[in-house]
């Protein structure tokens, strides 16, 4: 198991159970307790978890959004497959609004190699496009970045979206159900998503299976706003069926 894979397993175990001991994590990963202690120190420095005597515990409150550093380690393979499918849905020459979040960041890695015009809504994606110039045309919006997330929100972000029209909006989500629609953890983030959807001809949601069947508290809009959902095989079958019955095309990778 690589360091990155082990860190992902540790982060998920601590998040799911609320905490774990060094011994439990060593048994889970097959690594030595000394290695686990170093891993926990590194993850604590990154803000993924809290180091406590003999182990670690989660930093998350109930219903709170997991930090970007933690989400970036989860379901990485699934997010890359989703990103590849989303990229395949976008034609050369399109104008694309790219939402914030870890799955959309994987989409950015692919779109920077394409002759498309992209306006990303996160500092991470903007830096990615700017650091490795390619055939993609980068449009930088205004906005104020959310702490630790890098997601651009506020009046300037909303004004940027109102001034433009996009062929496709690639939207991430914190929760998605047929009944409750698309939801986010942050009200400002939900407002930006709403504006992005309103400014786009087509809306493609990119969400791994853990987001389906889950509802966060900030409402974005009904599921019928989504033309296409790209998810992975862990998505709950009943939610997939309900979304398809509502008219959303679901692509499972």
XYZ file of C-alpha atoms in Angstrom:
253
model
C 0.000 0.000 0.000
C 1.435 3.370 -1.024
C 1.692 6.291 1.395
C -1.146 8.097 -0.384
C -3.399 5.033 -0.283
C -2.614 4.433 3.373
C -3.335 8.054 4.239
C -6.678 7.764 2.462
C -7.587 4.608 4.398
C -6.589 6.238 7.703
C -8.514 9.436 6.987
C -11.657 7.523 6.058
C -11.426 5.243 9.091
C -11.086 8.176 11.472
C -13.879 10.082 9.776
C -16.304 7.142 9.675
C -15.775 6.031 13.283
C -15.051 9.428 14.818
C -11.638 8.269 15.989
C -9.157 5.400 15.969
C -6.128 4.195 17.895
C -2.669 3.697 16.447
C -3.026 -0.047 17.005
C -6.366 -0.211 15.190
C -4.972 1.694 12.212
C -1.855 -0.469 12.107
C -4.033 -3.592 11.942
C -6.248 -1.996 9.287
C -3.388 -0.963 6.996
C -0.759 -3.594 7.781
C 1.771 -0.849 8.572
C 3.890 -0.584 11.701
C 2.703 1.537 14.605
C 5.696 3.842 14.085
C 4.619 4.411 10.489
C 1.040 5.086 11.590
C 2.227 7.683 14.113
C 4.127 9.501 11.365
C 1.060 9.294 9.114
C -1.164 10.766 11.816
C 1.268 13.610 12.430
C 1.313 14.402 8.705
C -2.480 14.255 8.367
C -2.942 16.417 11.450
C -0.607 19.039 9.954
C -2.780 19.058 6.810
C -5.936 19.593 8.869
C -7.416 16.211 7.988
C -7.757 14.977 11.589
C -6.846 15.810 15.184
C -3.937 14.003 16.812
C -4.676 12.722 20.309
C -2.760 10.511 22.717
C -2.657 6.986 21.295
C -4.400 7.808 18.018
C -6.544 10.415 16.279
C -10.091 11.711 16.131
C -12.173 13.465 13.523
C -12.387 17.245 13.333
C -15.875 17.125 11.846
C -19.055 18.100 13.616
C -22.220 16.259 12.680
C -23.482 17.559 9.324
C -20.330 19.573 8.674
C -18.612 19.608 5.297
C -15.440 17.479 5.266
C -12.342 19.614 4.577
C -10.945 19.757 1.047
C -7.730 18.010 2.161
C -9.770 15.048 3.405
C -12.130 14.849 0.430
C -9.181 14.957 -1.968
C -8.040 11.597 -0.560
C -11.393 9.854 -0.863
C -12.679 7.847 -3.849
C -9.790 9.103 -5.991
C -10.101 6.387 -8.649
C -13.854 6.907 -8.935
C -13.419 10.678 -9.257
C -10.891 10.201 -12.055
C -13.245 7.881 -13.934
C -16.067 10.366 -13.488
C -13.824 13.170 -14.720
C -12.892 11.194 -17.824
C -16.557 10.628 -18.658
C -17.414 14.286 -18.064
C -14.560 15.367 -20.312
C -15.819 13.010 -23.024
C -19.222 14.724 -22.897
C -17.658 18.112 -23.686
C -16.906 18.940 -27.306
C -13.914 20.933 -28.520
C -14.729 24.622 -28.723
C -17.278 24.619 -25.899
C -17.422 27.238 -23.172
C -17.446 25.477 -19.810
C -18.248 26.620 -16.303
C -16.329 24.410 -13.878
C -17.572 24.241 -10.302
C -15.372 23.939 -7.221
C -14.687 20.655 -5.399
C -12.371 17.682 -5.671
C -14.185 15.892 -8.503
C -14.306 19.059 -10.598
C -10.588 19.525 -9.962
C -10.034 16.150 -11.646
C -12.108 17.410 -14.583
C -9.841 20.470 -14.744
C -6.770 18.250 -15.140
C -8.302 16.863 -18.345
C -9.844 20.034 -19.757
C -6.552 21.956 -19.594
C -5.416 19.695 -22.469
C -8.494 20.503 -24.571
C -9.302 23.419 -26.935
C -12.134 24.705 -24.764
C -12.865 27.913 -22.861
C -13.108 27.286 -19.114
C -14.094 29.470 -16.184
C -13.207 27.602 -12.970
C -14.849 28.525 -9.683
C -11.982 27.471 -7.426
C -8.477 28.755 -6.810
C -7.090 25.227 -7.072
C -8.396 24.804 -10.620
C -7.334 28.319 -11.640
C -3.802 27.610 -10.421
C -3.820 24.306 -12.295
C -4.714 25.952 -15.610
C -2.288 28.837 -15.052
C 0.639 26.620 -14.020
C 0.535 24.453 -17.140
C -0.672 26.548 -20.090
C -2.176 24.457 -22.874
C -4.801 24.706 -25.598
C -7.549 25.619 -23.112
C -8.537 29.274 -22.733
C -8.784 30.300 -19.092
C -11.348 32.868 -17.927
C -10.878 33.987 -14.327
C -13.982 35.081 -12.385
C -14.179 37.503 -9.523
C -15.092 36.410 -6.044
C -13.896 35.794 -2.534
C -12.391 32.360 -1.799
C -13.847 30.328 1.036
C -11.205 29.520 3.639
C -9.425 26.171 3.048
C -11.798 25.389 0.162
C -10.675 27.899 -2.446
C -14.238 28.056 -3.809
C -15.065 31.511 -5.155
C -18.265 33.042 -3.820
C -19.816 36.457 -3.162
C -21.139 39.336 -5.291
C -18.192 39.424 -7.703
C -18.525 35.710 -8.465
C -22.256 36.129 -9.037
C -21.638 39.150 -11.288
C -19.125 37.157 -13.363
C -21.676 34.397 -13.876
C -24.475 36.835 -14.752
C -22.295 38.451 -17.448
C -21.581 35.206 -19.319
C -23.351 32.281 -20.966
C -21.852 28.795 -21.082
C -22.444 25.763 -23.235
C -21.964 23.423 -20.273
C -21.830 23.827 -16.513
C -20.006 21.032 -14.693
C -21.446 21.131 -11.187
C -20.265 19.325 -8.084
C -22.557 18.706 -5.147
C -22.535 17.883 -1.461
C -25.819 16.011 -1.700
C -28.224 14.869 -4.400
C -31.556 13.096 -4.151
C -34.559 12.917 -6.436
C -36.750 14.244 -3.624
C -34.567 17.031 -2.205
C -32.608 17.892 -5.338
C -29.125 19.360 -5.387
C -27.788 20.649 -2.057
C -24.623 22.196 -0.629
C -23.167 22.751 2.838
C -22.646 26.491 2.370
C -25.316 29.072 1.478
C -22.906 31.233 -0.535
C -21.717 28.175 -2.445
C -25.335 27.236 -3.155
C -25.964 30.734 -4.562
C -23.007 30.415 -6.927
C -24.176 27.001 -8.111
C -27.659 28.406 -8.787
C -26.211 31.266 -10.812
C -23.945 28.924 -12.753
C -26.847 26.665 -13.638
C -28.933 29.660 -14.752
C -26.126 30.833 -17.061
C -25.625 27.483 -18.813
C -27.343 25.716 -21.677
C -26.558 22.248 -20.288
C -25.842 21.093 -16.732
C -23.672 18.060 -16.014
C -23.353 16.983 -12.383
C -20.171 15.165 -11.367
C -20.628 13.292 -8.096
C -19.304 10.043 -6.672
C -21.788 7.604 -5.206
C -21.434 8.861 -1.637
C -23.239 12.085 -2.581
C -26.392 10.346 -3.833
C -29.047 9.789 -1.207
C -27.461 12.484 0.976
C -28.957 15.932 1.648
C -26.998 18.960 2.868
C -28.839 21.973 4.258
C -28.332 24.657 1.560
C -30.753 24.131 -1.317
C -29.501 24.655 -4.869
C -32.388 23.408 -6.984
C -34.466 20.409 -8.072
C -32.819 17.415 -9.686
C -34.680 18.113 -12.960
C -32.201 20.968 -13.567
C -29.558 18.335 -14.286
C -29.361 17.160 -17.855
C -26.766 14.500 -17.045
C -25.323 12.978 -13.867
C -21.994 11.178 -13.999
C -21.409 8.977 -10.967
C -19.808 5.655 -10.040
C -21.062 2.159 -9.295
C -21.339 2.785 -5.534
C -24.338 5.069 -6.101
C -27.556 3.764 -4.552
C -29.571 2.012 -7.262
C -32.898 3.375 -6.010
C -31.629 6.959 -6.216
C -30.269 6.396 -9.712
C -33.641 5.010 -10.808
C -35.536 7.896 -9.220
C -33.306 10.462 -10.915
C -33.714 8.737 -14.282
C -37.496 8.658 -13.798
C -37.308 12.423 -13.301
C -35.595 12.889 -16.668
C -31.912 13.059 -15.726
C -29.578 10.940 -17.846
C -27.346 8.963 -15.468
C -23.969 7.669 -16.613
C -22.311 5.230 -14.223
C -18.578 4.604 -14.575
